[in-house]
Structures are given as structure tokens and as C-alpha cells.
Coordinates of N, CA, C and O in Angstrom, one line a residue:
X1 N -62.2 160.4 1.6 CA -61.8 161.4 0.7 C -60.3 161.4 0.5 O -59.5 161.4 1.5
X2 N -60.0 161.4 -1.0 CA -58.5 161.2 -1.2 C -57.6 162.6 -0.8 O -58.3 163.6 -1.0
X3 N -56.5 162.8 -0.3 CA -55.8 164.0 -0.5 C -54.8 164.2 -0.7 O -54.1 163.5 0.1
X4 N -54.0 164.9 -1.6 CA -52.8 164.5 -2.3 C -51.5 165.9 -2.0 O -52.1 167.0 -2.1
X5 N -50.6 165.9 -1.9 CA -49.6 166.9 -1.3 C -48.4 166.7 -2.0 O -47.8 165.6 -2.0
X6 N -48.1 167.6 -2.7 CA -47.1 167.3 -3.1 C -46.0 168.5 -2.6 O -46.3 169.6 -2.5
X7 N -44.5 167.9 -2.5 CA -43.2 168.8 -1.9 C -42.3 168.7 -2.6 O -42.5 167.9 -3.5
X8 N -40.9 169.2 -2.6 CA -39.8 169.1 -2.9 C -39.4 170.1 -4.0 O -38.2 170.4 -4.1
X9 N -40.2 170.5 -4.6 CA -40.1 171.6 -5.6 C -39.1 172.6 -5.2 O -38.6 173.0 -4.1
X10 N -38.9 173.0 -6.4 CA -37.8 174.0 -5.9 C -36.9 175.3 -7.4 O -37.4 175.4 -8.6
X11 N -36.1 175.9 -7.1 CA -35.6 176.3 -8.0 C -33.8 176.1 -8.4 O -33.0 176.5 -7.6
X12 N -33.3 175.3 -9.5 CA -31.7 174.8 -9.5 C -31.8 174.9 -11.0 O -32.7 175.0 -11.8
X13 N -30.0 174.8 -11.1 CA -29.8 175.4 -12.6 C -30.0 173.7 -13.3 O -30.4 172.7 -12.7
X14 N -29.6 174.2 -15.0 CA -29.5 172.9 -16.0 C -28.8 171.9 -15.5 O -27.8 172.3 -15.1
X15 N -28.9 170.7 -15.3 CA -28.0 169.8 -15.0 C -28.2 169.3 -13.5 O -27.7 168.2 -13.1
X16 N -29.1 170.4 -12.5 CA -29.1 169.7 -11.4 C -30.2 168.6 -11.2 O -30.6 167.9 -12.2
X17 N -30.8 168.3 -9.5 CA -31.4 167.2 -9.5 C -32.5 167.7 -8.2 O -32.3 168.5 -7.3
X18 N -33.6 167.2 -8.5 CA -34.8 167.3 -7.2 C -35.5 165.8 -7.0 O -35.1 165.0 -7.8
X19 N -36.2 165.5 -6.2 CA -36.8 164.5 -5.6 C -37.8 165.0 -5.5 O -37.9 165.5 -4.4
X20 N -39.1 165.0 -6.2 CA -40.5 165.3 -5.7 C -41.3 164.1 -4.7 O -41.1 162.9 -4.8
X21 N -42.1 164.7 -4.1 CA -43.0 163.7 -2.8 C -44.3 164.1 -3.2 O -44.6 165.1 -3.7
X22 N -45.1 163.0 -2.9 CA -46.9 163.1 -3.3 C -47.6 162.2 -1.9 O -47.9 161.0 -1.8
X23 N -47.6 162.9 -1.2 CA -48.2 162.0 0.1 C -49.9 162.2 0.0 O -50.6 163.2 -0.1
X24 N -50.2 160.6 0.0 CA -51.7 160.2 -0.1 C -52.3 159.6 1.0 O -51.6 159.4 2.0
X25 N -53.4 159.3 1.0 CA -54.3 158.8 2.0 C -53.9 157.2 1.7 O -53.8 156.7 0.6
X26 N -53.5 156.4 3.2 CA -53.5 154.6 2.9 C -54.1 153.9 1.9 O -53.7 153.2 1.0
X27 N -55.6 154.5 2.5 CA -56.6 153.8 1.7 C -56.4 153.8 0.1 O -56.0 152.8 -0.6
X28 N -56.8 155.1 -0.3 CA -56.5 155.5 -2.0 C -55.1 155.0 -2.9 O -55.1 154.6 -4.1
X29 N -54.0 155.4 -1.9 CA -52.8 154.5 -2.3 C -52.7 153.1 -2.9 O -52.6 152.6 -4.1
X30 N -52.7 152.4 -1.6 CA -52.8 150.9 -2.1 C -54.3 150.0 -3.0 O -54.5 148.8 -3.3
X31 N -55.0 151.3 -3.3 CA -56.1 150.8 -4.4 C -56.1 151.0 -5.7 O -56.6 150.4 -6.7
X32 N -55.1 152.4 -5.5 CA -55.1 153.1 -7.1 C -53.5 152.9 -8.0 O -52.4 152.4 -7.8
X33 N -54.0 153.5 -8.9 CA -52.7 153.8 -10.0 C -52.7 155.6 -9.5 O -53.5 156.4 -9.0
X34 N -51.1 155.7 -10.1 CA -50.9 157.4 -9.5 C -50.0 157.6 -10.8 O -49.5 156.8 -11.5
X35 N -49.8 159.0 -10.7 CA -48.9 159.7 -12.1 C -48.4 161.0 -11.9 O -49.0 161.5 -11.0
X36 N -47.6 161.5 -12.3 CA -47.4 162.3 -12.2 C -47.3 164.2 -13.5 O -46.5 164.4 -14.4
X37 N -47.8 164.7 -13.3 CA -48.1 165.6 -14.8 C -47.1 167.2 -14.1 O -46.6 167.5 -13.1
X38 N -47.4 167.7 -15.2 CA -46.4 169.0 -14.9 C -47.1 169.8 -16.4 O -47.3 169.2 -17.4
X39 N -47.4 171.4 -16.1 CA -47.9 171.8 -16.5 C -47.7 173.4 -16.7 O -48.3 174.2 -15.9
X40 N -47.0 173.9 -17.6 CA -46.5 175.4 -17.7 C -47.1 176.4 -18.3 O -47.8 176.2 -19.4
X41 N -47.0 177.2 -17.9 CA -47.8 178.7 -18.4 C -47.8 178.7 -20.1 O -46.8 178.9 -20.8
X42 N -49.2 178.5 -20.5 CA -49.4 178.6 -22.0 C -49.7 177.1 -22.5 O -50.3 177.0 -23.5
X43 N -49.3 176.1 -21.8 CA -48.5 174.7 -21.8 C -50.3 174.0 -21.9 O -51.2 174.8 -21.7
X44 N -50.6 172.9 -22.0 CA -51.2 172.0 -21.9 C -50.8 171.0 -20.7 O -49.8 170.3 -20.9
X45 N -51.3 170.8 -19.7 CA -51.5 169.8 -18.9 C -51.1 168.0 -19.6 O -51.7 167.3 -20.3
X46 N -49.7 167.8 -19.0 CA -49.0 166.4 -19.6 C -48.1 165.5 -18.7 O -47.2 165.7 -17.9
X47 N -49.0 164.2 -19.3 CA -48.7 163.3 -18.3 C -47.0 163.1 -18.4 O -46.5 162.9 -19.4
X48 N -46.2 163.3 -17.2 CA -44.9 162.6 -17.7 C -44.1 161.5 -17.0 O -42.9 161.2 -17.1
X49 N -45.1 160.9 -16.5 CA -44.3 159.4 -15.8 C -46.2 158.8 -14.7 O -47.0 159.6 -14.3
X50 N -46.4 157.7 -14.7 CA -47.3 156.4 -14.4 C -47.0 155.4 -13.8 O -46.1 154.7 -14.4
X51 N -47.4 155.0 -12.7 CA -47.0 154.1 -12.1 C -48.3 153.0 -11.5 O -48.9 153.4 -10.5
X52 N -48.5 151.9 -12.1 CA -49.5 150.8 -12.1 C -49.6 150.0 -11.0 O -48.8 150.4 -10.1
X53 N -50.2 148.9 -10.6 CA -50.7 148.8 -9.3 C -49.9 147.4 -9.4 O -49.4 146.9 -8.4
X54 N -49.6 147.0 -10.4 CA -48.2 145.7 -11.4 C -47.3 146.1 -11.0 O -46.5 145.1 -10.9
X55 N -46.5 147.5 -10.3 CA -45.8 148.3 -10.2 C -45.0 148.5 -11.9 O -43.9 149.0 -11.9
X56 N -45.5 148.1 -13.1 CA -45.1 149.1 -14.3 C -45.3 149.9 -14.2 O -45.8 150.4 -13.2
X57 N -44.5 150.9 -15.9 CA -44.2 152.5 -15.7 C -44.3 152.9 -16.9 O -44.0 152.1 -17.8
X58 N -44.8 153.9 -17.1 CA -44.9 154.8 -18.1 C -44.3 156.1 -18.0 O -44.4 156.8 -17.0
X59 N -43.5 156.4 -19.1 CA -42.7 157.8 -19.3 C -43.0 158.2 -20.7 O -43.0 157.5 -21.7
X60 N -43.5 160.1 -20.5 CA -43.1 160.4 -21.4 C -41.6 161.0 -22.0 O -40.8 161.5 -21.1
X61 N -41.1 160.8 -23.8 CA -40.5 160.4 -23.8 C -39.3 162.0 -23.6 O -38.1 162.0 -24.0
X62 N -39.8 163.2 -22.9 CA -39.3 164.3 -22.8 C -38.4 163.8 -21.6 O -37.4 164.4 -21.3
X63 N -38.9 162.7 -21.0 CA -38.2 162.7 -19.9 C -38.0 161.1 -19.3 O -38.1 160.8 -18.1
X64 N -37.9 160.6 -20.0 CA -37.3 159.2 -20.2 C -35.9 159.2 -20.3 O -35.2 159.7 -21.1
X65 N -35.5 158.3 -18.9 CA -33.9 158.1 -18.5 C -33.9 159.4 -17.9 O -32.7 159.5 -17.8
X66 N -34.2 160.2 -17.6 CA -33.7 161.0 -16.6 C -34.7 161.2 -15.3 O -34.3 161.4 -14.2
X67 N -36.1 161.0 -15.6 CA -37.3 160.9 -14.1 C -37.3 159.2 -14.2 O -37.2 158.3 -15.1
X68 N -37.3 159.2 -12.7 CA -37.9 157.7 -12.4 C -39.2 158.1 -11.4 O -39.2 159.1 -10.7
X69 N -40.0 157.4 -11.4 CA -41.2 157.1 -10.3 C -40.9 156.1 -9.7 O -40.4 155.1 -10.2
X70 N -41.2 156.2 -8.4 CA -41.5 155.2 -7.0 C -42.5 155.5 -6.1 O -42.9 156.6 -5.8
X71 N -42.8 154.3 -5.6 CA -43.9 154.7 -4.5 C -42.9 154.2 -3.4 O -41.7 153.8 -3.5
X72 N -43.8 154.4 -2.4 CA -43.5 153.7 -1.0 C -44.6 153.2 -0.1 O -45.1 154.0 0.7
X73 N -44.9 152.1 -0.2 CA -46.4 151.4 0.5 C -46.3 152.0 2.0 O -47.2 152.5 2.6
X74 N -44.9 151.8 2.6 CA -45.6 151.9 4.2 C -45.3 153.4 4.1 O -44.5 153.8 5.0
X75 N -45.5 153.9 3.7 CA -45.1 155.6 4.4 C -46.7 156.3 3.2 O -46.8 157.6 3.3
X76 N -47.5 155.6 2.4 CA -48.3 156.4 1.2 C -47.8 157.3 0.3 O -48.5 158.1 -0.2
X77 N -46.8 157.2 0.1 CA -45.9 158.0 -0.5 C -45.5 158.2 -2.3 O -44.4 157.6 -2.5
X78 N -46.0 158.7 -3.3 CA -45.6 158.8 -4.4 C -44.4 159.6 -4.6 O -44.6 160.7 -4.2
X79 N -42.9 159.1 -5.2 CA -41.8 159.9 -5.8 C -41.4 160.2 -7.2 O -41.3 159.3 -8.0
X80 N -41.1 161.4 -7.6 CA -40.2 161.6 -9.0 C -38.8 162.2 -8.6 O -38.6 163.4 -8.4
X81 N -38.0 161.4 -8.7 CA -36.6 161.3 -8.8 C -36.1 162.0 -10.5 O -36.3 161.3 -11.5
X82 N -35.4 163.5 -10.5 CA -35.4 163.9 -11.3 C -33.7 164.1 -11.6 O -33.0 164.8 -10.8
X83 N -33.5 163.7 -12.4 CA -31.8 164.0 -12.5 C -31.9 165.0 -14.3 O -32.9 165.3 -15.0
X84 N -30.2 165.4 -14.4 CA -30.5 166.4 -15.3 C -31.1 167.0 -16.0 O -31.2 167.1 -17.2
X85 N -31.7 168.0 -14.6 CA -33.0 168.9 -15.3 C -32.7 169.7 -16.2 O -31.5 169.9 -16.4
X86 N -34.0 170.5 -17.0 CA -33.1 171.1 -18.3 C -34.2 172.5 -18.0 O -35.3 172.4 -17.5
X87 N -33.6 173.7 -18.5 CA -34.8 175.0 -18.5 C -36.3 174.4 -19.1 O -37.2 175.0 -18.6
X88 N -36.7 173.3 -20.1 CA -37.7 173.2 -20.2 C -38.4 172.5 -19.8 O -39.5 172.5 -20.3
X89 N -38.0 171.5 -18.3 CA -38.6 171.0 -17.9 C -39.3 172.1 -16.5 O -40.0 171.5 -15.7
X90 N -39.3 173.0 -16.4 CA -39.7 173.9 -15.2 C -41.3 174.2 -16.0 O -41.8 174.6 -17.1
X91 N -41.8 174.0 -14.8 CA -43.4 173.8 -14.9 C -44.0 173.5 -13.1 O -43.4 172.9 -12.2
X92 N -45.4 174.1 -13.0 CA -45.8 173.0 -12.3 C -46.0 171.7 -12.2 O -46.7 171.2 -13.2
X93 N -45.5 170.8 -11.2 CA -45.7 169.4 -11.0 C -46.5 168.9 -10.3 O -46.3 168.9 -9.1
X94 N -47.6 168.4 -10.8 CA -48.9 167.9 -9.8 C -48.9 165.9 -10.1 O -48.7 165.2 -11.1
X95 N -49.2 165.5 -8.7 CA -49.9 164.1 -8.7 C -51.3 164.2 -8.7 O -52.2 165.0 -8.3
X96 N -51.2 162.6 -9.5 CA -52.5 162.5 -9.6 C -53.0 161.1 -9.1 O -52.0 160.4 -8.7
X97 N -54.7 160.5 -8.9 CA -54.6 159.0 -8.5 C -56.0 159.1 -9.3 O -56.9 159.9 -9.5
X98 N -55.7 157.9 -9.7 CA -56.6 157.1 -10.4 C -56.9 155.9 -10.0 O -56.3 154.9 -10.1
X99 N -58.4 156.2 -9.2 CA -59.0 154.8 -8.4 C -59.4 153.6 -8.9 O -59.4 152.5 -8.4
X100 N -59.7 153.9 -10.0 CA -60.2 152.4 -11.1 C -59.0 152.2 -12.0 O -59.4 151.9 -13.1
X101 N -57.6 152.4 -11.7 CA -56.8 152.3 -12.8 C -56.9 152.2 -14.1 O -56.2 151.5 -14.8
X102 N -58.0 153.0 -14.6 CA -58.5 152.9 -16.3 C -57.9 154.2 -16.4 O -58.9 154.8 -16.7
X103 N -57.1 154.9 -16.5 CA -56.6 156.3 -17.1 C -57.6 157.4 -16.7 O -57.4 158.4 -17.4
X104 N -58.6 157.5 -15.7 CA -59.3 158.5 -15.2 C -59.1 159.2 -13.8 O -59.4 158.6 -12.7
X105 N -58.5 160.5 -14.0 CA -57.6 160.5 -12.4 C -58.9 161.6 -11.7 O -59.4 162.4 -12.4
X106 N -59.1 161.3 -10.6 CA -60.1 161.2 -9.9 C -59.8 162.6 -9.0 O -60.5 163.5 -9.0
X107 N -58.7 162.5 -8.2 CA -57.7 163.4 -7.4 C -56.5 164.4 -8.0 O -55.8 164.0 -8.9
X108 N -56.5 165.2 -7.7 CA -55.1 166.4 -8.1 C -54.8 167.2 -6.7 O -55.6 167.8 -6.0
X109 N -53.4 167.0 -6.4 CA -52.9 167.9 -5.5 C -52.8 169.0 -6.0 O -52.9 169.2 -7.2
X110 N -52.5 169.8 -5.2 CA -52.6 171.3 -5.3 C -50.9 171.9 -6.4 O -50.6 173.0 -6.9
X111 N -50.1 170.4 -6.3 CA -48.9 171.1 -7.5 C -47.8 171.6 -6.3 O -48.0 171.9 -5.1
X112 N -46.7 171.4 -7.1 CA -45.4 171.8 -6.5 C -43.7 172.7 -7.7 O -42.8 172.2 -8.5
X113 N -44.0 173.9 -7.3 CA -43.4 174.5 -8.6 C -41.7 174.2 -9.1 O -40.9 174.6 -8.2
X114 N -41.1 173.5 -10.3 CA -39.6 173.2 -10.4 C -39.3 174.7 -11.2 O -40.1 175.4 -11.8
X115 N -38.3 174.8 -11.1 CA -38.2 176.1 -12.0 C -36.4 175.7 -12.2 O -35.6 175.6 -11.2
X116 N -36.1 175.5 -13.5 CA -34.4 175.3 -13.7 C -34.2 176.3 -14.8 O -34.9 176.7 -15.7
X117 N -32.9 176.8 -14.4 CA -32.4 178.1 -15.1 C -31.2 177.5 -15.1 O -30.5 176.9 -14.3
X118 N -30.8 178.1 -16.8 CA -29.9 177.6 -17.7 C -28.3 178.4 -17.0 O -27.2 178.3 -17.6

């Protein structure tokens, strides 16, 4: 059974920076594709960065050049490295994993809240 955790969340003004963490199970890690979504009150549920088993990447484009994704094989570890956050990016941030790497995410952590004030 996969389980996914995500930390780092936090609250900082416009312009600052956070590092989110998504710790997974070995197993599920090194088989799947994982992503990252973020999701705000009223908001629709949206993908905004993908990371493939190729190690390619997908961003959406709200936050292209400023989030990067990384994993880390020996530790199971999914990252979003976030630099000049803006008030609209504050939302919940959840990982996800996708065991058949076809775009169907299987697993959702429980979310980790950013909140940036202008």
C-alpha cells in the first residue's frame, strides 16, 4: 500500500521561497510517475509540475521558471522547490503517484498548506 506525506508548507510573504517534501513508499517510488497539484478554496484541483520515470518534466505554465521538481531515489523522496511565490499561488499542495505512468494518479497525500501574503 502506497503512502504519501507531504511537509514544508508554510506561511511567507510575495517574493519568498519554500521547499516542499512528499515522502513515499521504496517500492511505489521507483515504479511510478509522481506530480505535484495544489488546490484552493473555490479552485479546481490542478496539476502544476510532473515528473516521469525518463526523469522529464512537466509545468504548468502559472508556475514555470519559478517551481522545479526533484526526486531523490535513495531517501523516496518527491520535491517542489518554490522560488518567488506570489499571493496566488497559496493553496493546498498535494502529491500524487501514478503507478502505470498513463496520467492516472492512484495515491494522494493528505496535502500540505502554502499560504503567501502580499
Amino acid at each position: 500500500e502506497a503512502r504519501l506525506m507531504e511537509s514544508g508548507g508554510g506561511s511567507v510573504q510575495s517574493g519568498g521561497s519554500l521547499r516542499l517534501s512528499c515522502a513515499a513508499a521504496g517500492y511505489w517510488f521507483k515504479s511510478s510517475c509522481m506530480a505535484w497539484f495544489r488546490q484552493a478554496p473555490g479552485n479546481e484541483r490542478e496539476e502544476i509540475a510532473r515528473i516521469n520515470r525518463d526523469d522529464s518534466t512537466h509545468y504548468a505554465e502559472s508556475v514555470k521558471g519559478r517551481f522545479t521538481i526533484s526526486q531523490d531515489s535513495t531517501k523516496s523522496t518527491l520535491y517542489l522547490q518554490m522560488y518567488a511565490l506570489k499571493p496566488e499561488d497559496t493553496a493546498m499542495y498535494l502529491c500524487a503517484l501514478d503507478v502505470f505512468c498513463n496520467n492516472q494518479y492512484n495515491w494522494w497525500g493528505q496535502g500540505t498548506q502554502v499560504t503567501v501574503s502580499s
